[in-house]
Amino acid sequence: MSRLKVVRPMIRVDPVFPGRPLRLVVLASGEGTLFQALLDARREMPSFSVQALVTDKPCAAIERARHEDIPVATVTPSRKNTSVPTQTPEPHPDQCDDSADSWPAADSQAGTCHHDTYAERRRQWNSELAQAVQHYGPDIVVSAGFMRIVGDEFLARFGGRMINTHPALLPAFPGAHAVADAVAYGAKITGSTIHLVDSGVDTGPILEQEAVPIHDGDTPDTVHRRIKIVERRLLVSTLDAIARRGYISDGRKASFLP
């Protein structure tokens, strides 16, 4: 039986520096320490600029952005197992109202919203996220502690131009529990990976990696603290390399241009 050949699109991102800084939009969900590393690096590294922060919920990263006068947008997805979407302080397209293009109107008797399926709501969230990011005109989208998997609607616009940091040496230990998984497995080396985002979970082409040792007696917390030090530096240096050199990817492997 013959196997179907997987045809992956060739992706090329050309350097922009010194013509102008590489324009970044950062996605974050939590404390924003990686985001802060980018903000701090701007002062000594003119090769990139942070245009905006986009989050999926209120989080500490927002305060970091406001302190630096960085624009912020929050696009909150609805919960998977509830009929009422997550509320945000400001009006959001996921909230029920009487407009023709909103979610279906509230039931007058039961007082609840009849929503489309979760998959349809997820597609809408991805489209809204893409629109929010596109508003700031990024060259590269940086997932820096963003705890959501983006879908086809988002990747159709930013596929090949979105990078993610992962606290392991991919393809080993993908997923949300990479550090704990490495420690539990008994690995002696883990690390940090910067990769392009594709439709899989931590499966995209790798741009950079750096190893971090795991010592006897280490816990996931001690290893993660060690990784974060490397991760912040590696993210900054990778973005600087993208700005100065650009990269090319066949969808499986990625490399910087000469």
Short mmCIF file of C-alpha atoms in Angstrom, two decimals:
data_model
loop_
_atom_site.label_atom_id
_atom_site.label_comp_id
_atom_site.label_asym_id
_atom_site.label_seq_id
_atom_site.Cartn_x
_atom_site.Cartn_y
_atom_site.Cartn_z
CA MET A 1 0.00 0.00 0.00
CA SER A 2 1.41 3.38 -0.96
CA ARG A 3 1.54 6.15 1.59
CA LEU A 4 0.16 9.58 0.97
CA LYS A 5 2.89 12.19 0.94
CA VAL A 6 2.30 15.05 3.36
CA VAL A 7 2.83 18.35 1.55
CA ARG A 8 3.74 21.15 3.93
CA PRO A 9 3.79 24.78 2.85
CA MET A 10 7.17 26.49 2.71
CA ILE A 11 7.29 29.46 5.08
CA ARG A 12 9.81 32.27 4.82
CA VAL A 13 10.07 35.26 7.14
CA ASP A 14 12.62 37.78 5.91
CA PRO A 15 14.63 40.01 8.26
CA VAL A 16 13.40 43.54 8.87
CA PHE A 17 16.22 44.95 11.00
CA PRO A 18 17.86 47.49 10.53
CA GLY A 19 15.06 48.81 8.34
CA ARG A 20 12.72 48.91 11.35
CA PRO A 21 12.15 46.88 14.52
CA LEU A 22 10.38 43.52 14.35
CA ARG A 23 6.79 44.17 15.47
CA LEU A 24 5.60 41.77 18.19
CA VAL A 25 2.19 41.05 19.66
CA VAL A 26 2.49 38.95 22.82
CA LEU A 27 -0.14 36.47 24.05
CA ALA A 28 -0.15 35.71 27.79
CA SER A 29 -2.40 34.18 30.44
CA GLY A 30 -0.56 34.54 33.74
CA GLU A 31 2.17 36.39 35.61
CA GLY A 32 3.79 37.72 32.44
CA THR A 33 7.42 37.07 33.39
CA LEU A 34 8.33 36.22 29.79
CA PHE A 35 6.46 39.29 28.64
CA GLN A 36 8.43 41.35 31.14
CA ALA A 37 11.68 39.91 29.77
CA LEU A 38 10.74 41.27 26.35
CA LEU A 39 9.83 44.66 27.79
CA ASP A 40 13.16 44.84 29.63
CA ALA A 41 15.15 43.76 26.56
CA ARG A 42 13.77 46.57 24.40
CA ARG A 43 15.92 49.09 26.21
CA GLU A 44 19.16 47.51 25.01
CA MET A 45 17.94 45.67 21.91
CA PRO A 46 16.38 47.86 19.20
CA SER A 47 15.75 44.94 16.84
CA PHE A 48 12.17 44.36 18.05
CA SER A 49 9.28 46.32 19.55
CA VAL A 50 6.26 45.15 21.56
CA GLN A 51 3.09 46.50 19.95
CA ALA A 52 0.49 45.00 22.28
CA LEU A 53 -0.43 42.36 24.83
CA VAL A 54 -3.42 40.11 24.17
CA THR A 55 -4.77 37.90 26.96
CA ASP A 56 -7.53 35.34 27.35
CA LYS A 57 -8.48 36.54 30.85
CA PRO A 58 -7.61 39.17 33.44
CA CYS A 59 -4.07 38.40 34.62
CA ALA A 60 -0.96 39.96 36.15
CA ALA A 61 0.63 40.45 32.73
CA ILE A 62 -1.90 43.21 32.06
CA GLU A 63 -0.51 45.36 34.87
CA ARG A 64 2.98 44.94 33.44
CA ALA A 65 1.72 46.18 30.08
CA ARG A 66 -0.11 49.15 31.56
CA HIS A 67 2.99 50.16 33.51
CA GLU A 68 4.86 50.41 30.18
CA ASP A 69 1.95 52.00 28.27
CA ILE A 70 1.55 48.90 26.08
CA PRO A 71 -1.97 48.47 24.61
CA VAL A 72 -3.95 45.52 26.00
CA ALA A 73 -6.82 43.48 24.56
CA THR A 74 -8.61 40.62 26.32
CA VAL A 75 -10.53 38.02 24.32
CA THR A 76 -12.21 35.62 26.74
CA PRO A 77 -13.42 32.22 25.51
CA SER A 78 -16.60 30.67 26.83
CA ARG A 79 -16.34 27.71 29.18
CA LYS A 80 -16.62 24.27 27.65
CA ASN A 81 -19.16 22.78 30.04
CA THR A 82 -21.45 25.73 30.64
CA SER A 83 -24.08 27.39 28.50
CA VAL A 84 -23.17 30.86 29.76
CA PRO A 85 -19.86 32.22 28.40
CA THR A 86 -17.18 33.64 30.66
CA GLN A 87 -17.99 37.25 31.47
CA THR A 88 -15.49 40.09 31.05
CA PRO A 89 -15.64 43.54 32.61
CA GLU A 90 -16.34 45.11 29.21
CA PRO A 91 -18.99 44.02 26.69
CA HIS A 92 -17.82 41.01 24.73
CA PRO A 93 -19.23 39.22 21.67
CA ASP A 94 -19.71 36.07 23.75
CA GLN A 95 -22.33 37.78 25.94
CA CYS A 96 -26.01 37.32 25.10
CA ASP A 97 -27.85 40.36 23.83
CA ASP A 98 -30.59 41.19 21.38
CA SER A 99 -28.44 42.13 18.39
CA ALA A 100 -28.91 40.16 15.21
CA ASP A 101 -25.30 38.96 15.00
CA SER A 102 -24.85 38.00 18.66
CA TRP A 103 -25.14 34.61 20.29
CA PRO A 104 -28.80 33.41 20.20
CA ALA A 105 -31.01 35.54 22.40
CA ALA A 106 -31.90 34.61 25.96
CA ASP A 107 -34.88 32.33 26.51
CA SER A 108 -37.63 34.51 27.96
CA GLN A 109 -39.00 31.72 30.14
CA ALA A 110 -35.88 29.95 31.36
CA GLY A 111 -33.65 33.03 31.41
CA THR A 112 -30.76 31.10 29.81
CA CYS A 113 -28.85 31.40 26.55
CA HIS A 114 -29.12 28.82 23.80
CA HIS A 115 -25.63 28.62 22.41
CA ASP A 116 -24.10 26.93 19.44
CA THR A 117 -21.88 23.94 20.11
CA TYR A 118 -18.60 24.36 21.96
CA ALA A 119 -16.70 23.72 18.71
CA GLU A 120 -18.55 26.57 17.01
CA ARG A 121 -17.92 28.88 19.96
CA ARG A 122 -14.25 27.92 19.89
CA ARG A 123 -14.04 28.77 16.19
CA GLN A 124 -15.61 32.14 16.89
CA TRP A 125 -13.16 32.80 19.72
CA ASN A 126 -10.23 31.97 17.44
CA SER A 127 -11.57 34.39 14.84
CA GLU A 128 -12.01 37.13 17.46
CA LEU A 129 -8.51 36.47 18.81
CA ALA A 130 -7.06 36.74 15.31
CA GLN A 131 -8.88 40.02 14.73
CA ALA A 132 -7.61 41.45 18.03
CA VAL A 133 -4.02 40.50 17.19
CA GLN A 134 -4.25 41.69 13.59
CA HIS A 135 -5.35 45.12 14.81
CA TYR A 136 -1.77 45.76 15.97
CA GLY A 137 -0.10 44.61 12.74
CA PRO A 138 2.48 42.13 14.08
CA ASP A 139 5.35 40.60 12.14
CA ILE A 140 5.54 37.84 14.77
CA VAL A 141 3.04 36.66 17.39
CA VAL A 142 4.70 35.44 20.61
CA SER A 143 2.92 32.95 22.84
CA ALA A 144 4.54 33.70 26.21
CA GLY A 145 2.73 31.66 28.84
CA PHE A 146 -0.52 31.67 26.85
CA MET A 147 -2.47 28.68 28.14
CA ARG A 148 -4.69 28.16 25.11
CA ILE A 149 -4.28 26.10 21.96
CA VAL A 150 -5.06 28.24 18.95
CA GLY A 151 -7.15 26.76 16.15
CA ASP A 152 -7.30 26.83 12.37
CA GLU A 153 -9.05 30.20 12.23
CA PHE A 154 -6.12 31.82 14.02
CA LEU A 155 -3.41 29.86 12.20
CA ALA A 156 -4.94 30.70 8.82
CA ARG A 157 -3.86 34.26 9.52
CA PHE A 158 -0.71 33.77 11.60
CA GLY A 159 0.52 30.27 10.82
CA GLY A 160 4.28 30.29 10.32
CA ARG A 161 4.56 33.65 12.11
CA MET A 162 3.69 32.55 15.65
CA ILE A 163 6.29 31.23 18.08
CA ASN A 164 5.91 29.52 21.43
CA THR A 165 8.19 28.82 24.37
CA HIS A 166 8.06 25.34 25.90
CA PRO A 167 9.82 24.20 29.11
CA ALA A 168 11.33 20.99 27.73
CA LEU A 169 13.52 19.77 24.89
CA LEU A 170 10.85 18.93 22.34
CA PRO A 171 9.78 16.51 21.04
CA ALA A 172 10.27 15.10 24.56
CA PHE A 173 7.62 16.02 27.13
CA PRO A 174 5.07 18.08 25.21
CA GLY A 175 1.93 19.41 26.87
CA ALA A 176 1.03 21.49 29.89
CA HIS A 177 2.94 19.40 32.49
CA ALA A 178 6.30 19.18 30.75
CA VAL A 179 8.48 19.94 33.77
CA ALA A 180 6.69 17.57 36.15
CA ASP A 181 6.66 14.88 33.46
CA ALA A 182 10.42 15.16 32.93
CA VAL A 183 11.14 14.95 36.66
CA ALA A 184 8.75 12.02 37.15
CA TYR A 185 10.31 10.16 34.23
CA GLY A 186 13.75 10.48 35.75
CA ALA A 187 15.24 12.51 32.90
CA LYS A 188 18.69 13.94 33.60
CA ILE A 189 18.40 16.76 31.07
CA THR A 190 15.48 18.92 30.05
CA GLY A 191 15.49 22.48 28.78
CA SER A 192 13.74 25.21 26.84
CA THR A 193 12.48 25.14 23.26
CA ILE A 194 11.38 27.99 20.99
CA HIS A 195 9.25 26.63 18.16
CA LEU A 196 6.81 27.70 15.49
CA VAL A 197 3.18 26.99 16.34
CA ASP A 198 1.23 24.59 14.18
CA SER A 199 -2.10 22.79 14.65
CA GLY A 200 -0.64 20.19 17.01
CA VAL A 201 0.33 20.40 20.68
CA ASP A 202 3.98 21.50 20.82
CA THR A 203 4.67 19.84 17.46
CA GLY A 204 5.78 22.82 15.36
CA PRO A 205 9.24 23.28 13.77
CA ILE A 206 11.97 24.06 16.29
CA LEU A 207 13.90 27.33 16.02
CA GLU A 208 16.10 27.14 19.13
CA GLN A 209 16.76 24.91 22.13
CA GLU A 210 18.95 24.99 25.21
CA ALA A 211 19.51 22.23 27.74
CA VAL A 212 18.93 22.50 31.48
CA PRO A 213 20.18 19.77 33.88
CA ILE A 214 17.97 17.94 36.33
CA HIS A 215 19.84 17.17 39.56
CA ASP A 216 19.18 14.46 42.12
CA GLY A 217 16.66 15.77 44.63
CA ASP A 218 15.19 18.33 42.23
CA THR A 219 11.46 19.00 42.29
CA PRO A 220 9.37 20.32 39.39
CA ASP A 221 9.52 23.77 41.04
CA THR A 222 13.31 23.87 41.30
CA VAL A 223 13.72 22.66 37.73
CA HIS A 224 11.13 25.12 36.44
CA ARG A 225 12.91 28.04 38.10
CA ARG A 226 16.13 26.96 36.37
CA ILE A 227 14.35 26.66 33.03
CA LYS A 228 12.74 30.09 33.31
CA ILE A 229 16.14 31.76 33.53
CA VAL A 230 17.17 30.10 30.28
CA GLU A 231 13.76 30.56 28.67
CA ARG A 232 13.72 34.34 29.07
CA ARG A 233 17.19 34.76 27.59
CA LEU A 234 16.51 32.28 24.78
CA LEU A 235 13.27 34.00 23.76
CA VAL A 236 14.97 37.39 23.55
CA SER A 237 17.93 36.07 21.54
CA THR A 238 15.65 34.12 19.18
CA LEU A 239 13.54 37.18 18.41
CA ASP A 240 16.70 39.21 17.83
CA ALA A 241 17.88 36.54 15.37
CA ILE A 242 14.51 36.58 13.59
CA ALA A 243 14.70 40.36 13.27
CA ARG A 244 18.26 40.33 11.92
CA ARG A 245 18.26 37.13 9.86
CA GLY A 246 14.71 35.87 9.33
CA TYR A 247 13.95 32.16 9.01
CA ILE A 248 12.63 29.53 6.63
CA SER A 249 10.56 26.42 7.40
CA ASP A 250 9.23 23.52 5.38
CA GLY A 251 6.60 22.84 8.04
CA ARG A 252 8.77 20.20 9.78
CA LYS A 253 12.19 21.83 10.14
CA ALA A 254 13.07 25.47 10.57
CA SER A 255 16.34 27.35 10.25
CA PHE A 256 17.56 30.92 10.29
CA LEU A 257 18.50 32.49 6.99
CA PRO A 258 22.23 33.11 6.41
#
